[in-house]
PDB file of C-alpha atoms in Angstrom:
ATOM      1  CA  UNK A  99      29.835  37.991 246.868  1.00 42.00           C
ATOM      2  CA  UNK A 100      27.109  35.544 245.963  1.00 37.00           C
ATOM      3  CA  UNK A 101      26.698  31.834 246.236  1.00 42.00           C
ATOM      4  CA  UNK A 102      27.643  29.607 243.341  1.00 43.00           C
ATOM      5  CA  UNK A 103      24.830  27.488 242.030  1.00 41.00           C
ATOM      6  CA  UNK A 104      25.324  27.167 238.301  1.00 38.00           C
ATOM      7  CA  UNK A 105      27.890  27.604 235.590  1.00 37.00           C
ATOM      8  CA  UNK A 106      26.394  30.938 234.524  1.00 36.00           C
ATOM      9  CA  UNK A 107      26.485  32.368 238.032  1.00 36.00           C
ATOM     10  CA  UNK A 108      30.258  31.976 238.194  1.00 36.00           C
ATOM     11  CA  UNK A 109      30.632  34.880 235.824  1.00 40.00           C
ATOM     12  CA  UNK A 110      29.378  37.297 238.463  1.00 36.00           C
ATOM     13  CA  UNK A 111      32.023  36.347 241.031  1.00 43.00           C
ATOM     14  CA  UNK A 112      35.633  37.436 241.300  1.00 43.00           C
ATOM     15  CA  UNK A 113      38.324  35.083 239.943  1.00 47.00           C
ATOM     16  CA  UNK A 114      39.300  34.219 243.506  1.00 49.00           C
ATOM     17  CA  UNK A 115      35.867  32.659 243.833  1.00 43.00           C
ATOM     18  CA  UNK A 116      35.865  30.720 240.618  1.00 40.00           C
ATOM     19  CA  UNK A 117      38.426  29.538 238.155  1.00 33.00           C
ATOM     20  CA  UNK A 118      40.010  30.986 235.106  1.00 34.00           C
ATOM     21  CA  UNK A 119      41.425  29.421 232.003  1.00 28.00           C
ATOM     22  CA  UNK A 120      44.692  28.292 230.533  1.00 25.00           C
ATOM     23  CA  UNK A 121      45.771  26.905 227.216  1.00 26.00           C
ATOM     24  CA  UNK A 122      46.127  23.230 226.500  1.00 27.00           C
ATOM     25  CA  UNK A 123      49.394  23.346 224.579  1.00 28.00           C
ATOM     26  CA  UNK A 124      52.060  21.002 223.327  1.00 28.00           C
ATOM     27  CA  UNK A 125      53.635  20.993 226.778  1.00 30.00           C
ATOM     28  CA  UNK A 126      51.237  18.162 227.585  1.00 32.00           C
ATOM     29  CA  UNK A 127      53.865  15.878 226.038  1.00 31.00           C
ATOM     30  CA  UNK A 128      55.605  16.153 229.394  1.00 31.00           C
ATOM     31  CA  UNK A 129      53.207  13.504 230.602  1.00 30.00           C
ATOM     32  CA  UNK A 130      55.349  10.937 228.875  1.00 33.00           C
ATOM     33  CA  UNK A 131      58.813  12.507 228.631  1.00 39.00           C
ATOM     34  CA  UNK A 132      61.676  12.443 231.109  1.00 41.00           C
ATOM     35  CA  UNK A 133      60.700  15.780 232.671  1.00 42.00           C
ATOM     36  CA  UNK A 134      57.715  14.134 234.368  1.00 47.00           C
ATOM     37  CA  UNK A 135      60.043  11.617 236.011  1.00 51.00           C
ATOM     38  CA  UNK A 136      62.340  14.417 237.178  1.00 52.00           C
ATOM     39  CA  UNK A 137      59.354  16.329 238.510  1.00 52.00           C
ATOM     40  CA  UNK A 138      58.213  13.347 240.560  1.00 56.00           C
ATOM     41  CA  UNK A 139      61.697  12.916 242.013  1.00 54.00           C
ATOM     42  CA  UNK A 140      61.869  16.608 242.925  1.00 51.00           C
ATOM     43  CA  UNK A 141      58.493  16.486 244.688  1.00 53.00           C
ATOM     44  CA  UNK A 142      59.514  13.338 246.556  1.00 54.00           C
ATOM     45  CA  UNK A 143      62.683  15.061 247.724  1.00 51.00           C
ATOM     46  CA  UNK A 144      60.665  18.064 248.865  1.00 47.00           C
ATOM     47  CA  UNK A 145      58.327  15.880 250.903  1.00 50.00           C
ATOM     48  CA  UNK A 146      61.293  14.114 252.537  1.00 48.00           C
ATOM     49  CA  UNK A 147      62.790  17.490 253.433  1.00 45.00           C
ATOM     50  CA  UNK A 148      59.505  18.740 254.802  1.00 43.00           C
ATOM     51  CA  UNK A 149      59.161  15.731 257.092  1.00 42.00           C
ATOM     52  CA  UNK A 150      62.417  16.695 258.814  1.00 39.00           C
ATOM     53  CA  UNK A 151      61.234  20.154 259.887  1.00 37.00           C
ATOM     54  CA  UNK A 152      58.375  21.618 261.851  1.00 36.00           C
ATOM     55  CA  UNK A 153      56.230  23.804 259.631  1.00 38.00           C
ATOM     56  CA  UNK A 154      55.251  27.012 261.402  1.00 36.00           C
ATOM     57  CA  UNK A 155      53.111  28.639 258.717  1.00 42.00           C
ATOM     58  CA  UNK A 156      50.951  27.573 255.837  1.00 47.00           C
ATOM     59  CA  UNK A 157      52.703  29.270 252.957  1.00 44.00           C
ATOM     60  CA  UNK A 158      55.568  31.594 252.066  1.00 45.00           C
ATOM     61  CA  UNK A 159      54.896  35.286 252.364  1.00 47.00           C
ATOM     62  CA  UNK A 160      56.133  37.688 249.703  1.00 45.00           C
ATOM     63  CA  UNK A 161      57.934  40.907 250.479  1.00 45.00           C
ATOM     64  CA  UNK A 162      55.337  43.508 251.307  1.00 46.00           C
ATOM     65  CA  UNK A 163      52.643  40.962 252.131  1.00 50.00           C
ATOM     66  CA  UNK A 164      53.538  41.130 255.829  1.00 47.00           C
ATOM     67  CA  UNK A 165      52.334  44.725 255.830  1.00 46.00           C
ATOM     68  CA  UNK A 166      49.102  43.938 253.992  1.00 46.00           C
ATOM     69  CA  UNK A 167      47.016  44.571 257.093  1.00 46.00           C
ATOM     70  CA  UNK A 168      48.402  48.058 257.582  1.00 42.00           C
ATOM     71  CA  UNK A 169      49.041  49.187 254.022  1.00 50.00           C
ATOM     72  CA  UNK A 170      45.972  47.957 252.191  1.00 52.00           C
ATOM     73  CA  UNK A 171      45.897  50.969 249.895  1.00 58.00           C
ATOM     74  CA  UNK A 172      49.655  51.044 249.246  1.00 77.00           C
ATOM     75  CA  UNK A 173      49.938  47.686 247.489  1.00 88.00           C
ATOM     76  CA  UNK A 174      48.730  47.105 243.946  1.00 95.00           C
ATOM     77  CA  UNK A 175      46.508  44.042 243.990  1.00 95.00           C
ATOM     78  CA  UNK A 176      44.296  42.181 241.543  1.00 95.00           C
ATOM     79  CA  UNK A 177      41.298  44.344 240.690  1.00 94.00           C
ATOM     80  CA  UNK A 178      38.798  42.074 242.425  1.00 93.00           C
ATOM     81  CA  UNK A 179      40.387  43.052 245.738  1.00 93.00           C
ATOM     82  CA  UNK A 180      38.772  46.364 246.685  1.00 92.00           C
ATOM     83  CA  UNK A 181      38.720  48.678 249.681  1.00 92.00           C
ATOM     84  CA  UNK A 182      35.531  46.925 250.752  1.00 93.00           C
ATOM     85  CA  UNK A 183      37.059  43.427 250.679  1.00 95.00           C
ATOM     86  CA  UNK A 184      37.104  41.595 253.989  1.00 96.00           C
ATOM     87  CA  UNK A 185      40.540  41.417 255.598  1.00 96.00           C
ATOM     88  CA  UNK A 186      40.545  37.609 255.644  1.00 96.00           C
ATOM     89  CA  UNK A 187      39.884  37.653 251.898  1.00 96.00           C
ATOM     90  CA  UNK A 188      42.725  40.118 251.294  1.00 96.00           C
ATOM     91  CA  UNK A 189      45.099  38.038 253.410  1.00 96.00           C
ATOM     92  CA  UNK A 190      44.186  34.914 251.435  1.00 96.00           C
ATOM     93  CA  UNK A 191      44.947  36.740 248.184  1.00 96.00           C
ATOM     94  CA  UNK A 192      48.222  38.104 249.539  1.00 96.00           C
ATOM     95  CA  UNK A 193      49.624  34.981 251.153  1.00 95.00           C
ATOM     96  CA  UNK A 194      47.989  31.865 249.751  1.00 95.00           C
ATOM     97  CA  UNK A 195      46.291  32.211 246.380  1.00 95.00           C
ATOM     98  CA  UNK A 196      48.653  31.102 243.604  1.00 94.00           C
ATOM     99  CA  UNK A 197      51.394  29.730 245.864  1.00 94.00           C
ATOM    100  CA  UNK A 198      52.370  26.199 244.696  1.00 92.00           C
ATOM    101  CA  UNK A 199      51.321  23.472 247.137  1.00 94.00           C
ATOM    102  CA  UNK A 200      52.648  19.892 247.160  1.00 92.00           C
ATOM    103  CA  UNK A 201      51.550  18.626 250.572  1.00 96.00           C
ATOM    104  CA  UNK A 202      48.645  16.186 250.173  1.00 97.00           C
ATOM    105  CA  UNK A 203      46.770  17.235 253.298  1.00 97.00           C
ATOM    106  CA  UNK A 204      46.957  20.888 252.251  1.00 97.00           C
ATOM    107  CA  UNK A 205      45.816  20.001 248.746  1.00 98.00           C
ATOM    108  CA  UNK A 206      42.887  18.128 250.293  1.00 98.00           C
ATOM    109  CA  UNK A 207      42.016  21.210 252.332  1.00 98.00           C
ATOM    110  CA  UNK A 208      42.119  23.454 249.248  1.00 98.00           C
ATOM    111  CA  UNK A 209      40.052  21.012 247.204  1.00 98.00           C
ATOM    112  CA  UNK A 210      37.491  20.912 250.008  1.00 98.00           C
ATOM    113  CA  UNK A 211      37.307  24.703 250.263  1.00 98.00           C
ATOM    114  CA  UNK A 212      36.903  25.063 246.512  1.00 97.00           C
ATOM    115  CA  UNK A 213      34.092  22.506 246.586  1.00 97.00           C
ATOM    116  CA  UNK A 214      32.376  24.611 249.231  1.00 97.00           C
ATOM    117  CA  UNK A 215      32.093  27.411 246.671  1.00 96.00           C
ATOM    118  CA  UNK A 216      28.951  25.610 245.558  1.00 95.00           C
ATOM    119  CA  UNK A 217      27.290  26.952 248.705  1.00 96.00           C
ATOM    120  CA  UNK A 218      29.432  29.821 250.016  1.00 96.00           C
ATOM    121  CA  UNK A 219      31.757  32.569 248.829  1.00 96.00           C
ATOM    122  CA  UNK A 220      35.459  32.759 249.674  1.00 96.00           C
ATOM    123  CA  UNK A 221      35.034  35.196 252.532  1.00 96.00           C
ATOM    124  CA  UNK A 222      32.456  32.986 254.220  1.00 97.00           C
ATOM    125  CA  UNK A 223      34.704  29.949 253.817  1.00 97.00           C
ATOM    126  CA  UNK A 224      37.870  31.663 255.011  1.00 97.00           C
ATOM    127  CA  UNK A 225      36.222  33.095 258.119  1.00 97.00           C
ATOM    128  CA  UNK A 226      35.622  29.570 259.373  1.00 97.00           C
ATOM    129  CA  UNK A 227      38.810  28.017 258.001  1.00 97.00           C
ATOM    130  CA  UNK A 228      40.217  27.254 261.457  1.00 97.00           C
ATOM    131  CA  UNK A 229      36.909  25.708 262.491  1.00 98.00           C
ATOM    132  CA  UNK A 230      36.986  23.511 259.393  1.00 98.00           C
ATOM    133  CA  UNK A 231      40.509  22.407 260.237  1.00 98.00           C
ATOM    134  CA  UNK A 232      39.419  21.449 263.734  1.00 98.00           C
ATOM    135  CA  UNK A 233      36.348  19.677 262.408  1.00 98.00           C
ATOM    136  CA  UNK A 234      38.246  17.623 259.840  1.00 98.00           C
ATOM    137  CA  UNK A 235      41.342  16.839 261.947  1.00 98.00           C
ATOM    138  CA  UNK A 236      43.583  19.340 260.129  1.00 98.00           C
ATOM    139  CA  UNK A 237      42.458  17.651 256.898  1.00 98.00           C
ATOM    140  CA  UNK A 238      44.451  14.557 257.757  1.00 98.00           C
ATOM    141  CA  UNK A 239      43.552  12.233 254.889  1.00 97.00           C
ATOM    142  CA  UNK A 240      43.799   9.031 256.893  1.00 97.00           C
ATOM    143  CA  UNK A 241      41.612  10.325 259.703  1.00 98.00           C
ATOM    144  CA  UNK A 242      38.947  11.882 257.488  1.00 98.00           C
ATOM    145  CA  UNK A 243      38.780   8.835 255.210  1.00 98.00           C
ATOM    146  CA  UNK A 244      37.868   6.708 258.250  1.00 98.00           C
ATOM    147  CA  UNK A 245      34.981   8.904 259.389  1.00 98.00           C
ATOM    148  CA  UNK A 246      31.704   7.012 259.569  1.00 97.00           C
ATOM    149  CA  UNK A 247      28.056   8.013 259.588  1.00 96.00           C
ATOM    150  CA  UNK A 248      28.231   8.915 263.288  1.00 97.00           C
ATOM    151  CA  UNK A 249      30.969  11.488 262.669  1.00 98.00           C
ATOM    152  CA  UNK A 250      29.255  12.752 259.532  1.00 98.00           C
ATOM    153  CA  UNK A 251      26.002  13.284 261.430  1.00 98.00           C
ATOM    154  CA  UNK A 252      27.816  15.101 264.250  1.00 98.00           C
ATOM    155  CA  UNK A 253      29.558  17.467 261.844  1.00 98.00           C
ATOM    156  CA  UNK A 254      26.415  18.203 259.862  1.00 97.00           C
ATOM    157  CA  UNK A 255      24.550  19.028 263.087  1.00 98.00           C
ATOM    158  CA  UNK A 256      27.124  21.692 264.008  1.00 97.00           C
ATOM    159  CA  UNK A 257      25.463  24.983 263.122  1.00 96.00           C
ATOM    160  CA  UNK A 258      28.773  26.834 263.121  1.00 97.00           C
ATOM    161  CA  UNK A 259      30.191  24.523 260.446  1.00 97.00           C
ATOM    162  CA  UNK A 260      26.912  24.825 258.509  1.00 97.00           C
ATOM    163  CA  UNK A 261      27.451  21.927 256.123  1.00 97.00           C
ATOM    164  CA  UNK A 262      24.652  19.647 254.965  1.00 97.00           C
ATOM    165  CA  UNK A 263      25.133  15.943 255.636  1.00 97.00           C
ATOM    166  CA  UNK A 264      25.475  15.295 251.911  1.00 97.00           C
ATOM    167  CA  UNK A 265      28.301  17.856 251.696  1.00 98.00           C
ATOM    168  CA  UNK A 266      30.127  16.329 254.661  1.00 98.00           C
ATOM    169  CA  UNK A 267      29.773  12.895 253.107  1.00 98.00           C
ATOM    170  CA  UNK A 268      31.271  14.239 249.872  1.00 98.00           C
ATOM    171  CA  UNK A 269      34.322  15.469 251.795  1.00 98.00           C
ATOM    172  CA  UNK A 270      34.763  12.087 253.483  1.00 98.00           C
ATOM    173  CA  UNK A 271      34.321  10.238 250.200  1.00 98.00           C
ATOM    174  CA  UNK A 272      36.886  12.494 248.545  1.00 98.00           C
ATOM    175  CA  UNK A 273      39.359  11.631 251.294  1.00 98.00           C
ATOM    176  CA  UNK A 274      38.790   7.942 250.578  1.00 98.00           C
ATOM    177  CA  UNK A 275      39.324   8.546 246.866  1.00 98.00           C
ATOM    178  CA  UNK A 276      42.565  10.405 247.580  1.00 98.00           C
ATOM    179  CA  UNK A 277      43.938   7.495 249.614  1.00 98.00           C
ATOM    180  CA  UNK A 278      43.377   5.280 246.576  1.00 98.00           C
ATOM    181  CA  UNK A 279      45.125   7.833 244.367  1.00 98.00           C
ATOM    182  CA  UNK A 280      48.073   7.889 246.778  1.00 97.00           C
ATOM    183  CA  UNK A 281      48.329   4.104 246.551  1.00 97.00           C
ATOM    184  CA  UNK A 282      48.433   4.290 242.753  1.00 97.00           C
ATOM    185  CA  UNK A 283      50.539   7.416 242.185  1.00 96.00           C
ATOM    186  CA  UNK A 284      52.483   7.873 245.407  1.00 96.00           C
ATOM    187  CA  UNK A 285      50.768  11.141 246.311  1.00 97.00           C
ATOM    188  CA  UNK A 286      47.853  13.348 245.386  1.00 97.00           C
ATOM    189  CA  UNK A 287      50.374  15.956 244.287  1.00 95.00           C
ATOM    190  CA  UNK A 288      52.013  13.602 241.797  1.00 95.00           C
ATOM    191  CA  UNK A 289      48.620  12.608 240.454  1.00 96.00           C
ATOM    192  CA  UNK A 290      47.264  16.108 239.800  1.00 95.00           C
ATOM    193  CA  UNK A 291      50.600  17.285 238.431  1.00 90.00           C
ATOM    194  CA  UNK A 292      50.703  14.362 235.979  1.00 91.00           C
ATOM    195  CA  UNK A 293      47.239  15.219 234.692  1.00 87.00           C
ATOM    196  CA  UNK A 294      48.025  18.895 234.117  1.00 84.00           C
ATOM    197  CA  UNK A 295      51.456  18.275 232.620  1.00 85.00           C
ATOM    198  CA  UNK A 296      53.915  18.607 235.532  1.00 83.00           C
ATOM    199  CA  UNK A 297      54.376  22.295 234.789  1.00 84.00           C
ATOM    200  CA  UNK A 298      52.563  25.324 236.218  1.00 87.00           C
ATOM    201  CA  UNK A 299      50.872  27.558 233.684  1.00 88.00           C
ATOM    202  CA  UNK A 300      51.871  31.204 233.981  1.00 90.00           C
ATOM    203  CA  UNK A 301      49.323  33.558 232.490  1.00 91.00           C
ATOM    204  CA  UNK A 302      49.798  37.281 231.880  1.00 93.00           C
ATOM    205  CA  UNK A 303      46.341  38.748 232.270  1.00 92.00           C
ATOM    206  CA  UNK A 304      46.105  42.534 232.539  1.00 94.00           C
ATOM    207  CA  UNK A 305      42.375  42.844 233.189  1.00 93.00           C
ATOM    208  CA  UNK A 306      39.860  40.897 235.232  1.00 91.00           C
ATOM    209  CA  UNK A 307      37.682  40.478 232.168  1.00 90.00           C
ATOM    210  CA  UNK A 308      40.492  38.498 230.517  1.00 89.00           C
ATOM    211  CA  UNK A 309      40.535  35.820 233.217  1.00 90.00           C
ATOM    212  CA  UNK A 310      38.384  32.902 231.962  1.00 80.00           C
ATOM    213  CA  UNK A 311      36.449  30.586 234.247  1.00 87.00           C
ATOM    214  CA  UNK A 312      37.528  27.116 233.101  1.00 90.00           C
ATOM    215  CA  UNK A 313      40.117  25.468 230.904  1.00 91.00           C
ATOM    216  CA  UNK A 314      40.767  22.307 228.882  1.00 92.00           C
ATOM    217  CA  UNK A 315      43.204  21.094 231.514  1.00 93.00           C
ATOM    218  CA  UNK A 316      40.692  21.706 234.272  1.00 95.00           C
ATOM    219  CA  UNK A 317      38.128  19.761 232.279  1.00 96.00           C
ATOM    220  CA  UNK A 318      40.631  16.935 231.820  1.00 96.00           C
ATOM    221  CA  UNK A 319      41.406  16.771 235.535  1.00 96.00           C
ATOM    222  CA  UNK A 320      37.730  17.111 236.449  1.00 97.00           C
ATOM    223  CA  UNK A 321      36.791  14.238 234.165  1.00 97.00           C
ATOM    224  CA  UNK A 322      39.414  11.940 235.662  1.00 97.00           C
ATOM    225  CA  UNK A 323      38.526  12.912 239.228  1.00 98.00           C
ATOM    226  CA  UNK A 324      34.877  12.122 238.591  1.00 98.00           C
ATOM    227  CA  UNK A 325      35.852   8.816 236.993  1.00 98.00           C
ATOM    228  CA  UNK A 326      37.637   7.965 240.233  1.00 98.00           C
ATOM    229  CA  UNK A 327      34.570   8.754 242.322  1.00 98.00           C
ATOM    230  CA  UNK A 328      35.375  12.284 243.532  1.00 98.00           C
ATOM    231  CA  UNK A 329      32.496  14.639 244.273  1.00 97.00           C
ATOM    232  CA  UNK A 330      32.100  18.421 243.847  1.00 97.00           C
ATOM    233  CA  UNK A 331      34.838  18.491 241.201  1.00 97.00           C
ATOM    234  CA  UNK A 332      33.266  20.091 238.138  1.00 97.00           C
ATOM    235  CA  UNK A 333      35.699  21.862 235.771  1.00 96.00           C
ATOM    236  CA  UNK A 334      35.008  25.331 237.207  1.00 96.00           C
ATOM    237  CA  UNK A 335      35.584  24.165 240.782  1.00 97.00           C
ATOM    238  CA  UNK A 336      38.669  22.217 239.698  1.00 97.00           C
ATOM    239  CA  UNK A 337      40.158  25.264 238.052  1.00 95.00           C
ATOM    240  CA  UNK A 338      39.571  27.304 241.169  1.00 96.00           C
ATOM    241  CA  UNK A 339      41.563  24.573 242.929  1.00 97.00           C
ATOM    242  CA  UNK A 340      44.310  24.821 240.312  1.00 95.00           C
ATOM    243  CA  UNK A 341      44.494  28.588 240.785  1.00 95.00           C
ATOM    244  CA  UNK A 342      44.608  28.354 244.567  1.00 95.00           C
ATOM    245  CA  UNK A 343      47.225  25.588 244.619  1.00 95.00           C
ATOM    246  CA  UNK A 344      49.544  27.380 242.209  1.00 93.00           C
ATOM    247  CA  UNK A 345      49.078  25.040 239.268  1.00 93.00           C
ATOM    248  CA  UNK A 346      48.224  28.120 237.248  1.00 92.00           C
ATOM    249  CA  UNK A 347      49.191  31.699 238.030  1.00 93.00           C
ATOM    250  CA  UNK A 348      46.274  34.037 237.447  1.00 94.00           C
ATOM    251  CA  UNK A 349      47.230  37.071 239.483  1.00 94.00           C
ATOM    252  CA  UNK A 350      47.010  40.074 237.197  1.00 94.00           C
ATOM    253  CA  UNK A 351      50.433  41.222 236.003  1.00 94.00           C
ATOM    254  CA  UNK A 352      49.942  44.518 237.840  1.00 95.00           C
ATOM    255  CA  UNK A 353      49.445  42.721 241.169  1.00 96.00           C
ATOM    256  CA  UNK A 354      52.327  42.799 243.654  1.00 96.00           C
ATOM    257  CA  UNK A 355      51.951  39.030 244.108  1.00 96.00           C
ATOM    258  CA  UNK A 356      52.388  38.171 240.433  1.00 94.00           C
ATOM    259  CA  UNK A 357      56.197  38.083 240.212  1.00 94.00           C
ATOM    260  CA  UNK A 358      56.573  36.255 243.514  1.00 93.00           C
ATOM    261  CA  UNK A 359      54.113  33.507 242.567  1.00 93.00           C
ATOM    262  CA  UNK A 360      55.771  33.144 239.163  1.00 92.00           C
ATOM    263  CA  UNK A 361      59.148  32.797 240.875  1.00 92.00           C
ATOM    264  CA  UNK A 362      57.824  30.148 243.230  1.00 90.00           C
ATOM    265  CA  UNK A 363      56.161  28.234 240.409  1.00 87.00           C
ATOM    266  CA  UNK A 364      59.379  28.110 238.403  1.00 82.00           C
ATOM    267  CA  UNK A 365      61.608  26.957 241.267  1.00 75.00           C
ATOM    268  CA  UNK A 366      59.977  24.452 243.675  1.00 59.00           C
ATOM    269  CA  UNK A 367      63.067  24.514 245.921  1.00 52.00           C
ATOM    270  CA  UNK A 368      62.046  27.990 247.009  1.00 50.00           C
ATOM    271  CA  UNK A 369      59.056  26.576 248.877  1.00 48.00           C
ATOM    272  CA  UNK A 370      60.020  23.080 250.087  1.00 44.00           C
ATOM    273  CA  UNK A 371      57.427  22.938 252.834  1.00 43.00           C
ATOM    274  CA  UNK A 372      54.277  23.774 250.877  1.00 50.00           C
TER     275      UNK A 372
END
């Protein structure tokens, strides 16, 4: 996989490394109808439930995904997963990509990783995911938003993290922007869901070539994020975030993860701790 430097270069990378498209339909009316209010209440209830339990894993695992390490060839996956794909990349596809996420710290982590696609590919990012979590205090928004120039300099000097000072500063600034969003909307989750219509988009792509790289909704969210001071949030990066966080389901219909991610997207009570 190659680094992402321009809009054109995204076309040479698998959909896990970029973003694909969705339709901006009449469902956007949900921004103002009663369903958006219900959606906010549901997400609030989920967060209250989650606070009462200890979370032991990052995301739900579909049937068959537990055996992904030992039955790589047996499972039908999206076509960009090949026999040469790194195991950490396969695991990310099997257990994380497309699973709806409502926890703000986890959304911050995913947004940060997608922003890193400007400099790295998914495999490179995922290999050092635990290191990134340690570096950014498990992506605790309050802690990261309070990082100063001393912490930024220390992180940028860590050769294992391999992030330029400007990139680290972008991550810290994004955390500060998110805290402002939380003050206004109650949570980052409520904010992004309100922009995209409070309803996951379920696509039915059969071929990799059918998966676009951006969408009107991604452009809408990107524009508002940039207006609020966010960095590294162009429409292609934002749609990669939407794919990863389950705001749009872009697994190919032949993939063993497709039905499970659709099921999770349609019933948030199935994954109350995401």
